Structures are given as structure tokens and as C-alpha cells.
mmCIF file of C-alpha atoms in Angstrom:
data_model
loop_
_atom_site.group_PDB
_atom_site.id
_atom_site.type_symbol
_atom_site.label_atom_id
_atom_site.label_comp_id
_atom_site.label_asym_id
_atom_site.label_seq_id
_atom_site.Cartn_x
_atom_site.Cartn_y
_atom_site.Cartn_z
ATOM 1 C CA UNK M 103 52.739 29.371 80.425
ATOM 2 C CA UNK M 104 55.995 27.142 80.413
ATOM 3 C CA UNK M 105 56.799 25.775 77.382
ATOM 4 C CA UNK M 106 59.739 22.889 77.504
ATOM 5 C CA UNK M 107 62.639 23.736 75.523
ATOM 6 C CA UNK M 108 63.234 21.152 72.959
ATOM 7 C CA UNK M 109 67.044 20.376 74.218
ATOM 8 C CA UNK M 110 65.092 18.493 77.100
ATOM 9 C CA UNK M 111 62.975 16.508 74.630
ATOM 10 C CA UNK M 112 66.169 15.485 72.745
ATOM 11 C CA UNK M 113 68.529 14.387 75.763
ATOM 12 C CA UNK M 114 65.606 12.978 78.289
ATOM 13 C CA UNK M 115 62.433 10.998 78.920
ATOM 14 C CA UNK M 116 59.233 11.962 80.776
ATOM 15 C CA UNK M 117 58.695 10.378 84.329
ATOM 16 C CA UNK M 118 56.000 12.501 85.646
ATOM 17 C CA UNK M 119 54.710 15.466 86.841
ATOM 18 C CA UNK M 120 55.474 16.961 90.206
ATOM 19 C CA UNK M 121 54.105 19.712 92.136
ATOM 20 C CA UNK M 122 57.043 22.322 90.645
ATOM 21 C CA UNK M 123 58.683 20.571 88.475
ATOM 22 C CA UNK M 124 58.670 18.195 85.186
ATOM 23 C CA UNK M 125 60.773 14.612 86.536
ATOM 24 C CA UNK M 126 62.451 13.882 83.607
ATOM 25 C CA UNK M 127 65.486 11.109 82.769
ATOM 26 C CA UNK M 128 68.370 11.826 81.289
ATOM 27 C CA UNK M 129 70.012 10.096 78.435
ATOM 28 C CA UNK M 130 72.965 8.540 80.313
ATOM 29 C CA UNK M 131 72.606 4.607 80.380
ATOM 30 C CA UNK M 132 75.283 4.041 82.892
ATOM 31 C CA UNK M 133 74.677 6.357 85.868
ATOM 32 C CA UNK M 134 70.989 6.750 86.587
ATOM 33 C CA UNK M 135 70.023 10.652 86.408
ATOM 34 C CA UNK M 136 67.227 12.595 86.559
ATOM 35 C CA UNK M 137 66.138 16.005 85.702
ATOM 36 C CA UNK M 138 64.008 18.702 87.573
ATOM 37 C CA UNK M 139 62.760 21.177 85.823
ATOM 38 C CA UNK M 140 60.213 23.728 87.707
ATOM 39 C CA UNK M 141 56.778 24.863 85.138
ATOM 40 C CA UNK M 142 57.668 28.323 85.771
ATOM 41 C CA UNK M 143 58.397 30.318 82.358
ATOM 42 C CA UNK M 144 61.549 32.496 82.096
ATOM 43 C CA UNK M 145 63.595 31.543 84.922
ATOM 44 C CA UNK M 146 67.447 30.760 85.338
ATOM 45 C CA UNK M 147 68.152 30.798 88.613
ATOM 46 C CA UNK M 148 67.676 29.144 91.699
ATOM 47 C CA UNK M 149 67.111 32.860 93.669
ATOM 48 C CA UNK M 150 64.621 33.904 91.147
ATOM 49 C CA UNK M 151 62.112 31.422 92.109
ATOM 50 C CA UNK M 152 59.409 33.130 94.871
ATOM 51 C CA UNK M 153 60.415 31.557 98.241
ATOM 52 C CA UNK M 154 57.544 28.785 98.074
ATOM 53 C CA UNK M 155 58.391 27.455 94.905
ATOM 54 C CA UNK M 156 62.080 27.324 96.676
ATOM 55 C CA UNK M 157 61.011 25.349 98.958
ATOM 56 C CA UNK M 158 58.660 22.600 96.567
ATOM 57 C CA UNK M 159 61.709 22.527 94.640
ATOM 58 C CA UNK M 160 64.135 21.404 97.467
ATOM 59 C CA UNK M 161 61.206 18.738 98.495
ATOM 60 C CA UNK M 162 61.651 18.166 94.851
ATOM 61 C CA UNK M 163 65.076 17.256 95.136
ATOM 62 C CA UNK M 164 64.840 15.327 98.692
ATOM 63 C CA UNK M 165 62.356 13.206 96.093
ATOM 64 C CA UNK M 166 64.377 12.761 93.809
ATOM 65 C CA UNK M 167 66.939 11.823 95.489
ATOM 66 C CA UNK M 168 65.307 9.003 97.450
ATOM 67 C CA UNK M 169 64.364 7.149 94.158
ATOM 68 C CA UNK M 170 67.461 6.841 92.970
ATOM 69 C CA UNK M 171 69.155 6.078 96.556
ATOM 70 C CA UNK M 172 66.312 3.151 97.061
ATOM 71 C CA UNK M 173 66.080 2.138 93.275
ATOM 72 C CA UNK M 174 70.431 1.848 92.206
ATOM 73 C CA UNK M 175 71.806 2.033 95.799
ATOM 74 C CA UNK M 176 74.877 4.655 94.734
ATOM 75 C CA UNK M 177 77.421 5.745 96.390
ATOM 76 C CA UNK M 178 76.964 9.553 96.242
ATOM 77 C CA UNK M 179 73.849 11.662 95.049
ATOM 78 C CA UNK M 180 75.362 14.797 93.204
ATOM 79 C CA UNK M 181 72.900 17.734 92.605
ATOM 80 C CA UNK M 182 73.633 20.378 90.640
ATOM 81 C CA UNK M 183 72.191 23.739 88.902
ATOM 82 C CA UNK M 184 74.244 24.702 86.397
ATOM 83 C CA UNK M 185 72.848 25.938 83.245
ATOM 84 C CA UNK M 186 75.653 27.272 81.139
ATOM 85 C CA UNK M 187 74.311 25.929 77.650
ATOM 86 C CA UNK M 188 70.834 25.118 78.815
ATOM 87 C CA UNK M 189 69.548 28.795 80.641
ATOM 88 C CA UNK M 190 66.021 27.394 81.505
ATOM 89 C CA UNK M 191 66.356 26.458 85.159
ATOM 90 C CA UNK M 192 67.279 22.706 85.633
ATOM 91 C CA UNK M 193 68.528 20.084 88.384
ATOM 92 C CA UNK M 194 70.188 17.557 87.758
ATOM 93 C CA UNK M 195 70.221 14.748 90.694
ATOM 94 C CA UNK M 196 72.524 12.185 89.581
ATOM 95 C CA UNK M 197 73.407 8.564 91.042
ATOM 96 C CA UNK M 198 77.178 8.510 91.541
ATOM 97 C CA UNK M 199 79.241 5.371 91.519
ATOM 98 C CA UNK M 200 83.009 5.155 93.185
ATOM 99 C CA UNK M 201 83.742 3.276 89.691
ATOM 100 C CA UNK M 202 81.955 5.150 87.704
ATOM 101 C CA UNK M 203 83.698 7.217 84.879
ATOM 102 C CA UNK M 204 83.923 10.288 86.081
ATOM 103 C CA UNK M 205 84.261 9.504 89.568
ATOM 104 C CA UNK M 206 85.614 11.489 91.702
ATOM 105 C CA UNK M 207 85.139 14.337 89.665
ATOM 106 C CA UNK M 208 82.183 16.516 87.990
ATOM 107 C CA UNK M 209 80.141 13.713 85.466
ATOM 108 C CA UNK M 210 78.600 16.997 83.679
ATOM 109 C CA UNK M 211 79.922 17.521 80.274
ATOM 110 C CA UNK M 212 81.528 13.450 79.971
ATOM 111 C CA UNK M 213 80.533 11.623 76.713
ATOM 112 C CA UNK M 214 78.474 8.322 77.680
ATOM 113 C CA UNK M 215 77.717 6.126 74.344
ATOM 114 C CA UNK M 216 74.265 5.774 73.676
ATOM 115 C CA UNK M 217 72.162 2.728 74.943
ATOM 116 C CA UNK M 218 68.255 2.358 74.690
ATOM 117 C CA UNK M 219 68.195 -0.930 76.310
ATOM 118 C CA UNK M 220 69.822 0.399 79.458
ATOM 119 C CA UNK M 221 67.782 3.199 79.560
ATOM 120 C CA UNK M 222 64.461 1.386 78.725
ATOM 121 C CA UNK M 223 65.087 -1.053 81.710
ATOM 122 C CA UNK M 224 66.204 2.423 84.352
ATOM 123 C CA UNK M 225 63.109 3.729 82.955
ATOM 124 C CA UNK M 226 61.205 0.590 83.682
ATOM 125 C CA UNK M 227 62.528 0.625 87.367
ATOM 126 C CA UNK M 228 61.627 4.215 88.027
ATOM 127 C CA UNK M 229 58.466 4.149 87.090
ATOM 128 C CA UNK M 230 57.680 0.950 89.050
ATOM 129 C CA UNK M 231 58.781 2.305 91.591
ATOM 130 C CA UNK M 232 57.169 6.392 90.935
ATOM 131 C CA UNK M 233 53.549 3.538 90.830
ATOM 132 C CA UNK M 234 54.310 2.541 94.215
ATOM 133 C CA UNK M 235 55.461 5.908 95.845
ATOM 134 C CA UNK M 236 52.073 7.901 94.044
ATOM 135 C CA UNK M 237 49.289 5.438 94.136
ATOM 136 C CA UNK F 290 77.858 19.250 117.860
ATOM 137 C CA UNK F 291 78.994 19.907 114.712
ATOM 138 C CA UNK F 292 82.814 20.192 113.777
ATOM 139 C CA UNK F 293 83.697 21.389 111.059
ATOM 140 C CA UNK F 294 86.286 18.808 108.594
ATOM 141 C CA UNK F 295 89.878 19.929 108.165
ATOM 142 C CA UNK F 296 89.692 20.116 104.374
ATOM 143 C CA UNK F 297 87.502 23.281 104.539
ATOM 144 C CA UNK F 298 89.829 25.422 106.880
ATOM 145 C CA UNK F 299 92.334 24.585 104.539
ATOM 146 C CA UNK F 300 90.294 25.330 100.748
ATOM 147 C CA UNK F 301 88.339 28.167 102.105
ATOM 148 C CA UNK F 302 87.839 31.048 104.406
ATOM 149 C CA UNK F 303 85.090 32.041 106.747
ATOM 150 C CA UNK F 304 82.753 34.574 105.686
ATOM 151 C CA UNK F 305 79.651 34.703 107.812
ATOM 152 C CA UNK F 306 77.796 31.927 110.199
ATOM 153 C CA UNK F 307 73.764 31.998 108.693
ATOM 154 C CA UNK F 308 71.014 29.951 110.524
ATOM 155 C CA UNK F 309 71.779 26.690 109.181
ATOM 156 C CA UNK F 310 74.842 26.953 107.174
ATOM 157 C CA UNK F 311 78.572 28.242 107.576
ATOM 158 C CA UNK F 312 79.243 30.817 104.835
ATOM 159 C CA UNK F 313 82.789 30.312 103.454
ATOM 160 C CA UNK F 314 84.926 31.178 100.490
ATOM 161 C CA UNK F 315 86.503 29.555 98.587
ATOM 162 C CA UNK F 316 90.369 29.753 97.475
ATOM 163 C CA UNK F 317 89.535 30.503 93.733
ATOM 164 C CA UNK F 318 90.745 33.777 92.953
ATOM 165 C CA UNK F 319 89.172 33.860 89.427
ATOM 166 C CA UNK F 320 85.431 32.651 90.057
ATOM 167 C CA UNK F 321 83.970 33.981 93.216
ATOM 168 C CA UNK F 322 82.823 30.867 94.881
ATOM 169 C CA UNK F 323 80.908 30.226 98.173
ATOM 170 C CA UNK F 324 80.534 27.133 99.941
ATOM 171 C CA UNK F 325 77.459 26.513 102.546
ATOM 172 C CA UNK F 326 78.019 23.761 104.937
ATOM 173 C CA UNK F 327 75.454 23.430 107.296
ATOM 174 C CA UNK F 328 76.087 23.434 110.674
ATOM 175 C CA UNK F 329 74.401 19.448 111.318
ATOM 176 C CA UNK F 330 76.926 16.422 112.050
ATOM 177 C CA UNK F 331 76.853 13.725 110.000
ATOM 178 C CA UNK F 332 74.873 14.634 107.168
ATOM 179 C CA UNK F 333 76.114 13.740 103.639
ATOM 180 C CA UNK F 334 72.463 13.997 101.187
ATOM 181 C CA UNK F 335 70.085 17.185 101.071
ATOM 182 C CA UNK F 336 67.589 14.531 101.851
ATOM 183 C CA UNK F 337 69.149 13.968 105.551
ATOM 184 C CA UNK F 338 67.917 17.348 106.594
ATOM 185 C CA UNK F 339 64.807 17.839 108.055
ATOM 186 C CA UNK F 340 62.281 19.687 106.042
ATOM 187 C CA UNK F 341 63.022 22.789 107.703
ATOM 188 C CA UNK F 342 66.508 22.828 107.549
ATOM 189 C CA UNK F 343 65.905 21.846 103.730
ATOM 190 C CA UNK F 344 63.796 24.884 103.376
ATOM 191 C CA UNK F 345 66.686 26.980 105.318
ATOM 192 C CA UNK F 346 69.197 25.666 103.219
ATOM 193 C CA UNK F 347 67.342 26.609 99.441
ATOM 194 C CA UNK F 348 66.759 29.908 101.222
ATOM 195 C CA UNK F 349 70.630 30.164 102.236
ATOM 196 C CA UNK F 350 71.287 28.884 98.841
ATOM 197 C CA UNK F 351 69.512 31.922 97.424
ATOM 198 C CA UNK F 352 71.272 34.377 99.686
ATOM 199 C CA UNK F 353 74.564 33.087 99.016
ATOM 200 C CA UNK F 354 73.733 33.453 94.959
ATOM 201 C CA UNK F 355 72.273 36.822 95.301
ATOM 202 C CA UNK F 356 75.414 38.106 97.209
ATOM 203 C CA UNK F 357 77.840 36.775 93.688
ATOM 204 C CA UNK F 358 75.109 38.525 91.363
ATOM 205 C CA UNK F 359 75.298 41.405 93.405
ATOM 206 C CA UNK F 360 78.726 42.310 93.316
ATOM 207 C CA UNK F 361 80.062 40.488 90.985
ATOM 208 C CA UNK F 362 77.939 40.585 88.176
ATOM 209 C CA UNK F 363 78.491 36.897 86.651
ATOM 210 C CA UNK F 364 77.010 35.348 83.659
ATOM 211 C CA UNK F 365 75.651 32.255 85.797
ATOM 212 C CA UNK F 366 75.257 31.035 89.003
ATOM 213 C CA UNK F 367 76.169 27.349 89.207
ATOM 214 C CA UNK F 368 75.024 25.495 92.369
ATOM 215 C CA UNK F 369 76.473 22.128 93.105
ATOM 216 C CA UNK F 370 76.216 19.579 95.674
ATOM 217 C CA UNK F 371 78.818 16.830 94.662
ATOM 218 C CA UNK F 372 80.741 15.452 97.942
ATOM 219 C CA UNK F 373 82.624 12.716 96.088
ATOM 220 C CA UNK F 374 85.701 13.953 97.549
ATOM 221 C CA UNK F 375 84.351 15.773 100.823
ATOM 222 C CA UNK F 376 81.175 13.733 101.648
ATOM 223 C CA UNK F 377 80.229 16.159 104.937
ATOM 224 C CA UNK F 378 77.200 17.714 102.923
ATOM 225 C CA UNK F 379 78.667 21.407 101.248
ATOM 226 C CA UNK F 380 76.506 23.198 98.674
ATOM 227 C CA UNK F 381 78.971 25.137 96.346
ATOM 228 C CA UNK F 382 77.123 28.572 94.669
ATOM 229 C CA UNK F 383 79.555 29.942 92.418
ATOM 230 C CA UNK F 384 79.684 32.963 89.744
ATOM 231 C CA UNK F 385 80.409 31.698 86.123
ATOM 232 C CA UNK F 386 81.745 33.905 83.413
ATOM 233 C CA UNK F 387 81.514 33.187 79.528
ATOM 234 C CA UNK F 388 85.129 34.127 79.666
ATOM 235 C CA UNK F 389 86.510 31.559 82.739
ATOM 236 C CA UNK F 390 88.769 28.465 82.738
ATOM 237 C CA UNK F 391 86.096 26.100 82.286
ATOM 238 C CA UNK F 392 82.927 27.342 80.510
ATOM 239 C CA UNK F 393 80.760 26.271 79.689
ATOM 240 C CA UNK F 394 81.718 23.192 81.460
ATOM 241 C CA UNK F 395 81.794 22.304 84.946
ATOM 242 C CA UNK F 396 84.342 24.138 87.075
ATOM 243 C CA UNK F 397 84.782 21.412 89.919
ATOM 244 C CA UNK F 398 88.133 19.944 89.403
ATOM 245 C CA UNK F 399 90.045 22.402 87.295
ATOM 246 C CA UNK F 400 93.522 23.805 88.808
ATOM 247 C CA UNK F 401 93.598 27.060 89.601
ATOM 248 C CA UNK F 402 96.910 29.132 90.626
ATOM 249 C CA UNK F 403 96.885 30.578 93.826
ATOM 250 C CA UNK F 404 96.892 34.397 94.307
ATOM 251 C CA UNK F 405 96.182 35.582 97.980
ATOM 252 C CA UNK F 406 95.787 39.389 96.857
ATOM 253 C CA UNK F 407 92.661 38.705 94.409
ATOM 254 C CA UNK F 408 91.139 36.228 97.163
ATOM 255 C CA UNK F 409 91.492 39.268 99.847
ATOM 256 C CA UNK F 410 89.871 41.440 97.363
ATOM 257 C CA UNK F 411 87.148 39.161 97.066
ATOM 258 C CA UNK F 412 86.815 38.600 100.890
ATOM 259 C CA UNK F 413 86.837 42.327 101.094
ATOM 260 C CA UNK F 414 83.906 42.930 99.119
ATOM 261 C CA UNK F 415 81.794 40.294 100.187
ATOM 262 C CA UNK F 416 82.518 41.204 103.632
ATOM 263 C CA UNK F 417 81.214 44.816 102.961
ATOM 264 C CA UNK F 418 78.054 43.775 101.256
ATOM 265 C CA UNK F 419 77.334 41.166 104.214
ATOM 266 C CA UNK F 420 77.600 43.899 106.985
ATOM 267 C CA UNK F 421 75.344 46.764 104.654
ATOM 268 C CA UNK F 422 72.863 43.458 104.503
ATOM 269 C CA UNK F 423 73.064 42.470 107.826
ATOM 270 C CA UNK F 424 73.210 45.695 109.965
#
């Protein structure tokens, strides 16, 4: 049984449910980003997923992807896996701007200040769009 | 036909040529770090490929991390596709150590001194471990 870890709850909002993963968004008001995180209990790595759950996840992240490409037009997607203070496997597919404030460089680990209203109205868009994609 | 973009031959070294991706390492002589860059022109997103050569390139993804963990033994894997300053699509899989430069941060974007010995001592090793996996 997977069991979200409560850092997730605390830095990110529920989209939906995939076929793999949890679609969640992350706290970050000025660069839309979004979370993956696969229902599988007790894994860190990409490589210790079994090879079909690989290949939902990279779907996953194609998916992903696409809503935030057709949603906030960026410039760049950037996907990552890292997991140094979070171990519970996670992707992070994040809409890149060439003036954003990290640009070109890593966004990971950059303070953003917080901003409900931002984030209520990136929320808004997703899922309007997530209605139109599932129905 | 797909060429591949100065920048690499000059950050990295070849390794081995897999099914969709080239295999390369990188010139970090402290973090083991591999860089897949599959072999399709024009492609900047994961969610240009095809579906197959997505599922190739999660499997290559795998291969590439299981090849660090193997001989290298690293706290993390961190897998990153950024292209902010490279957009040709590269997937970077790279060991992470409690201990390194940039823990538990990001690592793309921090300087690193050059040191051609360690590199060739890395190249070495991989090098073995791809022909006992390959023969």
C-alpha cells in the first residue's frame, strides 16, 4: 500500500490520479510545476520500478508535459528525478521561462515567495484543462 | 540523420552507442555522470519521441543508472532533463554523494576543476563493466 509522505501534502496540491502516478502541483506561483509521484510503496529510483511501470511513468511524463506546454506555452520543459531530501520517488516536470529566475540554470532548491492567488488561478487552468483531456 | 552538437564532444566522452541513445560521460571527475542523447534530430521534449523510443529511452535511463550504482556505489541517482543551455534533448543520470559539492542541492551548474586522471579512471571502469554486460 503507498502511503504519501506528508512533505508532498505540505509543498503541493492534488490534480488527479493517473495510471502510475499521483499528478500533483507544486507550491511555486511563478513557474507552473507539477509533480509525479508513482503509488508504488518503497521506491527511490527510477531503475527500481518493474519495466512496465517504467514505461506508464514515461507516458506519465509525455502527459505531463503536454499540459503545461499547451496550458503556459514555456520555453523549456525541465524534468527531473532527484530525490536528495525527499527519497520517495518523484518527478518533477517544470515549465521553464528564458526570464524566469533561475533561468538558465537548475530552478530546484530557489526560494519563490508564497502566493495562493497565483496558484489558485494555475490550479484553476489545469484542471480545466485535465476536464477536457479525461472526459 | 542525426549529428551530434559540438558542445557534447567538447563536455563529455563517448562511452557506448545503445538502441536509441549515445552513452557519454561526462567531464566531472568528482560525480560520475552520464549523459544519454538519443540518436533522433531535432528533438528537444521527451514528449517528441515516439512512444517507443520513450519506452527505449526510460529503459536506457535505467541502464545508464544501474551502471553508477553498480560501480560506484552512490547515495542517489539524480536524473535530469533540463536543456536550457543545450536544447538537443540529453537526459543526465548522475551518482550523488551525501558528501559532494552540491548536496543536497542540484548539481547542474556548479564549477568543477578539471582533472583528466580521475575522469580516465572513471572511463576505465565503466568501460569494463559495459563489455562484462555486453559480451
Amino acid at each position: 500500500m503507498f502511503i504519501l509522505p506528508n512533505v508532498f501534502e505540505g509543498g503541493s496540491r492534488p490534480l488527479c490520479e493517473l495510471e502510475l502516478c499521483l499528478l500533483r502541483l507544486s507550491h511555486d506561483p511563478a513557474n507552473p510545476w507539477l509533480l509525479l509521484i508513482p503509488k508504488r510503496p518503497q521506491i527511490t529510483e527510477i531503475c527500481q520500478l518493474s519495466e512496465a511501470d517504467q514505461g506508464l511513468l514515461v507516458k506519465e511524463i509525455s502527459f505531463a508535459s503536454n499540459l503545461l506546454l499547451k496550458e503556459f506555452a514555456p520555453d523549456k520543459i525541465n524534468v527531473g528525478a532527484l530525490g536528495n531530501m525527499v527519497p520517495t520517488l518523484h518527478v518533477h516536470v517544470i515549465a521553464r521561462y528564458r526570464n524566469d529566475r533561475a533561468w538558465p540554470g537548475p530552478i530546484w532548491g530557489t526560494q519563490v515567495p508564497p502566493n495562493p492567488a497565483e496558484l489558485d488561478q494555475i490550479e484553476r487552468r489545469l484542471k480545466k484543462l485535465l476536464a477536457e483531456i479525461i472526459k
